[in-house]
XYZ file of C-alpha atoms in Angstrom:
315
model
C -4.121 -3.934 -95.013
C -2.517 -2.828 -91.543
C -5.486 -0.747 -89.523
C -4.904 0.602 -85.924
C -7.728 1.113 -83.715
C -8.471 4.090 -81.276
C -11.637 4.324 -79.233
C -12.753 3.639 -75.734
C -16.581 3.138 -74.876
C -18.958 0.363 -75.875
C -19.721 2.164 -79.010
C -16.467 2.307 -80.100
C -16.025 -1.655 -79.356
C -18.638 -2.823 -81.626
C -16.679 -1.310 -84.446
C -13.220 -2.834 -83.174
C -15.342 -6.425 -83.086
C -16.583 -5.912 -86.581
C -12.654 -5.206 -87.389
C -11.246 -8.497 -85.893
C -14.041 -10.546 -87.183
C -13.467 -9.189 -90.679
C -9.858 -10.408 -90.293
C -8.176 -7.566 -90.689
C -4.309 -6.903 -89.282
C -4.587 -4.597 -86.193
C -0.683 -4.021 -84.782
C -2.236 -1.185 -82.564
C -5.292 -0.398 -80.775
C -5.404 3.362 -78.208
C -7.639 3.269 -75.814
C -8.160 5.593 -72.694
C -6.679 5.285 -69.465
C -8.342 2.956 -67.130
C -11.146 5.047 -65.045
C -12.506 4.608 -61.283
C -15.876 3.126 -61.501
C -18.758 1.908 -59.377
C -19.790 2.211 -55.789
C -16.057 1.060 -54.895
C -14.336 3.375 -57.515
C -12.053 0.518 -58.442
C -9.722 1.105 -61.747
C -11.912 0.011 -64.851
C -10.456 -0.863 -68.045
C -12.676 0.596 -71.297
C -14.732 -2.004 -73.023
C -12.346 -1.301 -76.302
C -9.388 -2.380 -73.893
C -11.405 -5.650 -72.812
C -12.060 -6.136 -76.234
C -8.438 -5.760 -77.402
C -6.893 -7.945 -74.580
C -9.247 -10.688 -75.098
C -7.558 -11.007 -78.418
C -4.643 -10.255 -77.705
C -4.201 -6.946 -79.692
C -1.324 -4.979 -79.255
C -2.196 -1.951 -76.632
C -1.663 1.389 -75.441
C -3.114 3.861 -73.231
C -1.414 7.452 -73.239
C -2.918 9.936 -71.079
C -2.329 12.729 -73.908
C -1.071 12.550 -77.608
C 0.343 16.415 -77.380
C 3.833 16.037 -77.665
C 4.328 19.810 -76.062
C 1.260 18.976 -73.626
C 0.994 17.797 -69.848
C 1.851 13.942 -70.553
C 4.974 14.023 -73.272
C 6.055 10.878 -72.272
C 3.099 9.359 -72.718
C 2.631 10.982 -76.451
C 6.332 10.119 -76.880
C 5.533 6.844 -76.717
C 2.492 6.498 -78.484
C 4.093 7.970 -81.358
C 7.235 5.551 -81.288
C 4.290 2.592 -81.073
C 2.297 4.751 -84.172
C 5.336 4.687 -86.178
C 6.143 0.904 -85.585
C 2.809 -0.165 -86.403
C 3.527 1.247 -89.889
C -0.144 1.454 -90.494
C -2.259 2.055 -93.446
C -5.076 3.643 -92.014
C -6.009 4.304 -88.522
C -10.104 3.707 -87.464
C -11.193 6.534 -84.769
C -14.519 6.283 -82.809
C -15.351 7.994 -79.686
C -11.640 8.141 -78.423
C -12.136 10.830 -76.118
C -8.524 12.317 -77.049
C -7.787 14.983 -79.338
C -5.488 13.593 -82.586
C -2.701 16.160 -83.234
C -1.749 16.820 -86.405
C 1.264 14.162 -86.325
C -1.157 11.282 -85.526
C -3.601 12.471 -88.240
C -0.144 11.969 -90.968
C 1.361 8.667 -89.442
C -0.714 6.081 -91.216
C -0.292 5.836 -94.768
C -3.903 6.870 -95.455
C -4.442 8.700 -92.570
C -7.321 8.273 -89.622
C -11.065 7.783 -90.369
C -13.407 8.561 -88.217
C -17.113 7.021 -87.119
C -19.039 9.744 -86.166
C -22.613 9.210 -84.746
C -24.793 11.844 -87.093
C -25.262 13.181 -90.475
C -22.959 15.347 -90.864
C -22.083 18.898 -90.829
C -24.999 18.700 -88.629
C -24.336 17.748 -84.651
C -20.479 18.181 -84.546
C -18.991 17.298 -81.355
C -19.452 15.400 -78.097
C -23.066 14.474 -78.120
C -24.456 13.857 -81.431
C -26.789 11.194 -80.345
C -28.585 12.626 -77.433
C -28.636 16.342 -79.061
C -30.423 14.791 -82.360
C -33.220 13.099 -79.889
C -33.489 16.599 -77.647
C -33.867 18.604 -80.926
C -36.839 16.308 -82.052
C -34.810 15.375 -85.416
C -36.776 13.004 -87.727
C -33.648 11.053 -88.758
C -29.922 10.749 -87.697
C -27.221 8.419 -88.766
C -23.513 7.512 -89.512
C -20.969 9.541 -91.394
C -17.427 7.919 -91.820
C -15.369 10.722 -92.515
C -11.622 11.549 -92.953
C -10.300 13.031 -90.254
C -8.218 16.651 -90.307
C -7.475 19.105 -87.425
C -11.075 20.611 -86.911
C -13.651 19.317 -85.276
C -15.532 16.868 -87.158
C -15.018 18.779 -90.467
C -13.001 16.246 -92.371
C -14.488 15.003 -96.033
C -17.381 12.346 -95.765
C -16.737 9.117 -97.178
C -19.715 6.937 -96.394
C -23.016 8.302 -94.953
C -25.991 6.463 -94.046
C -29.519 7.587 -92.021
C -31.823 5.700 -89.910
C -35.113 7.209 -88.457
C -35.243 8.388 -85.073
C -38.277 6.706 -83.557
C -40.960 8.430 -81.207
C -40.226 5.873 -78.917
C -36.365 6.088 -79.260
C -33.698 7.094 -76.070
C -29.963 7.465 -76.568
C -29.670 4.065 -75.530
C -31.466 2.302 -78.168
C -30.379 4.843 -80.549
C -26.808 4.585 -79.938
C -26.759 0.450 -80.212
C -28.647 1.035 -83.381
C -26.042 3.607 -84.451
C -23.032 1.359 -83.004
C -23.727 -1.528 -85.597
C -24.514 0.857 -88.478
C -21.268 2.383 -88.228
C -19.094 -0.950 -87.575
C -20.933 -2.044 -90.820
C -20.194 0.958 -92.498
C -16.785 1.149 -91.363
C -16.014 -2.628 -92.655
C -17.322 -1.388 -96.314
C -15.076 1.642 -95.953
C -12.093 -0.200 -95.315
C -13.010 -2.715 -98.442
C -13.399 0.096 -100.637
C -10.009 2.141 -99.636
C -7.960 -1.172 -100.398
C -9.841 -1.533 -103.430
C -9.130 2.197 -104.537
C -12.702 3.024 -104.669
C -13.688 5.362 -101.623
C -14.125 8.560 -102.567
C -14.135 11.468 -100.133
C -16.912 14.297 -100.551
C -16.424 17.671 -98.939
C -19.086 18.678 -95.785
C -22.118 21.225 -96.993
C -20.658 24.627 -96.346
C -24.228 25.002 -94.494
C -26.390 23.133 -92.112
C -23.321 22.845 -89.197
C -24.493 22.686 -85.538
C -22.582 21.570 -82.256
C -23.230 18.829 -80.152
C -22.278 19.902 -77.104
C -21.183 17.905 -74.121
C -23.884 16.650 -71.760
C -23.596 17.984 -68.493
C -25.474 16.729 -65.468
C -26.387 19.990 -64.394
C -28.954 19.863 -67.519
C -31.208 17.511 -65.861
C -33.048 19.871 -63.895
C -36.547 20.037 -65.546
C -38.485 23.233 -65.932
C -42.047 23.235 -66.435
C -42.166 26.127 -67.969
C -41.005 24.776 -71.006
C -43.414 22.985 -73.275
C -44.290 19.173 -72.413
C -42.848 17.846 -76.021
C -39.816 19.463 -75.319
C -39.174 17.687 -72.094
C -40.418 14.507 -73.049
C -37.395 14.399 -75.870
C -35.079 15.442 -73.232
C -35.837 12.426 -70.736
C -35.350 10.182 -73.807
C -31.916 12.042 -74.584
C -30.899 11.935 -71.379
C -31.445 8.387 -70.697
C -29.338 6.689 -69.250
C -27.117 9.905 -68.461
C -28.492 11.858 -66.622
C -31.752 11.627 -66.735
C -34.437 13.867 -65.622
C -34.351 15.662 -61.728
C -37.321 16.472 -60.608
C -38.823 16.273 -56.613
C -41.585 14.055 -55.140
C -42.846 15.360 -51.784
C -39.469 17.430 -51.194
C -36.886 14.708 -51.658
C -35.262 14.174 -54.785
C -36.448 11.693 -57.761
C -35.127 10.831 -61.186
C -37.774 10.551 -64.010
C -36.717 8.358 -66.886
C -39.789 8.354 -68.902
C -43.025 9.991 -69.742
C -45.494 10.936 -71.792
C -47.381 14.189 -73.522
C -50.955 15.197 -72.404
C -51.289 17.467 -75.364
C -54.771 18.787 -74.037
C -54.844 17.476 -69.875
C -53.645 20.853 -69.048
C -56.879 23.577 -68.278
C -56.105 26.570 -70.183
C -54.331 29.274 -67.503
C -52.834 26.672 -65.492
C -49.493 27.456 -63.678
C -46.582 25.120 -64.949
C -45.584 22.727 -62.364
C -49.341 22.138 -61.267
C -50.392 18.648 -60.537
C -53.286 17.419 -62.847
C -56.459 14.934 -61.318
C -55.910 11.831 -63.678
C -56.609 9.617 -60.781
C -55.390 6.599 -58.705
C -52.079 5.400 -59.479
C -51.137 8.392 -61.948
C -48.934 11.433 -61.958
C -48.930 14.460 -64.290
C -48.049 18.454 -64.335
C -48.908 21.088 -66.119
C -46.050 22.371 -68.602
C -45.892 25.753 -70.375
C -47.636 23.773 -72.828
C -49.428 20.770 -72.592
C -48.844 18.498 -69.696
C -46.072 15.469 -68.408
C -47.207 12.372 -67.291
C -44.784 10.578 -65.569
C -44.077 7.099 -66.383
C -40.996 5.752 -64.804
C -39.465 7.253 -62.071
C -36.340 6.279 -59.534
C -35.946 7.088 -56.299
C -32.543 7.970 -54.383
C -30.435 4.947 -53.980
C -33.494 2.647 -55.202
C -33.962 1.031 -58.779
C -36.405 2.310 -61.774
C -39.828 1.565 -61.737
C -43.312 2.545 -62.857
C -45.348 5.233 -61.356
C -48.095 2.915 -60.020
C -45.325 0.791 -58.293
C -43.877 4.074 -56.973
C -46.826 5.743 -55.639
C -47.718 1.895 -53.563
C -44.573 2.347 -51.882
C -45.165 5.829 -50.661
C -47.270 6.772 -47.339
C -49.574 9.544 -49.076
C -49.432 11.050 -52.572
C -50.833 13.815 -54.908
C -52.327 13.502 -58.003
């Protein structure tokens, strides 16, 4: 089969690598335009673009696919490239652009999406983060037939994986990326063999995984310690937890729940006396011990190491 591919970040690169290793014919790869990155804000190619170039795959980077949108010339050029590619199917993974109806209808078998949740739970932009934040026991990959809705298409293949007590978005992302790549290859083989079957999503149980905003990093000690600890794991590697230490901004990356450490009636945000080299704050329920922090302009480090570098500290 002639398999097109649309994706941008590392999650999508893993699946494209699997597609190449499976020996698929990939006549066209779509990815987002290069973006400024790093301290020098130099233009940087996406992981998918880097891989496509390494394998000599035809590549297009339209700013939009909407023929009536802000960049109609980009969309028109992309349509010409898609039509010329004569695709049997297109795989989409974390591409970042909305696919209008004309794109969905161009490949003979439409577009298949690798989605990082057990649909219909966590449709939207941040399914991995929101699953951890909500305390879900499991998540997974859904290979879905795309339609014009937001992750509403029929399910083709589904596989679950547990969310561990120590899982962060980083660790779960890597596991799901590998799972998604494997499920995609399996789905394409079944499609070629005529055995891939579509199942409509359940009418109930849909939730929306809204995009992670930097402002969400600010922690509110009135919330339960368990809620804050999950949020920190969900927000690793972005945006972390925003806290203060002696009036200076500090990023909190890892923490531990101390269920019975805070005496009844202790105000949220009060420091707990845990002894040398340890820091913990009372929360609305329980307490949160800080384990890994990052000073402004510095690197991540354990709390004991951080405190040894301070002229004075509380706790």
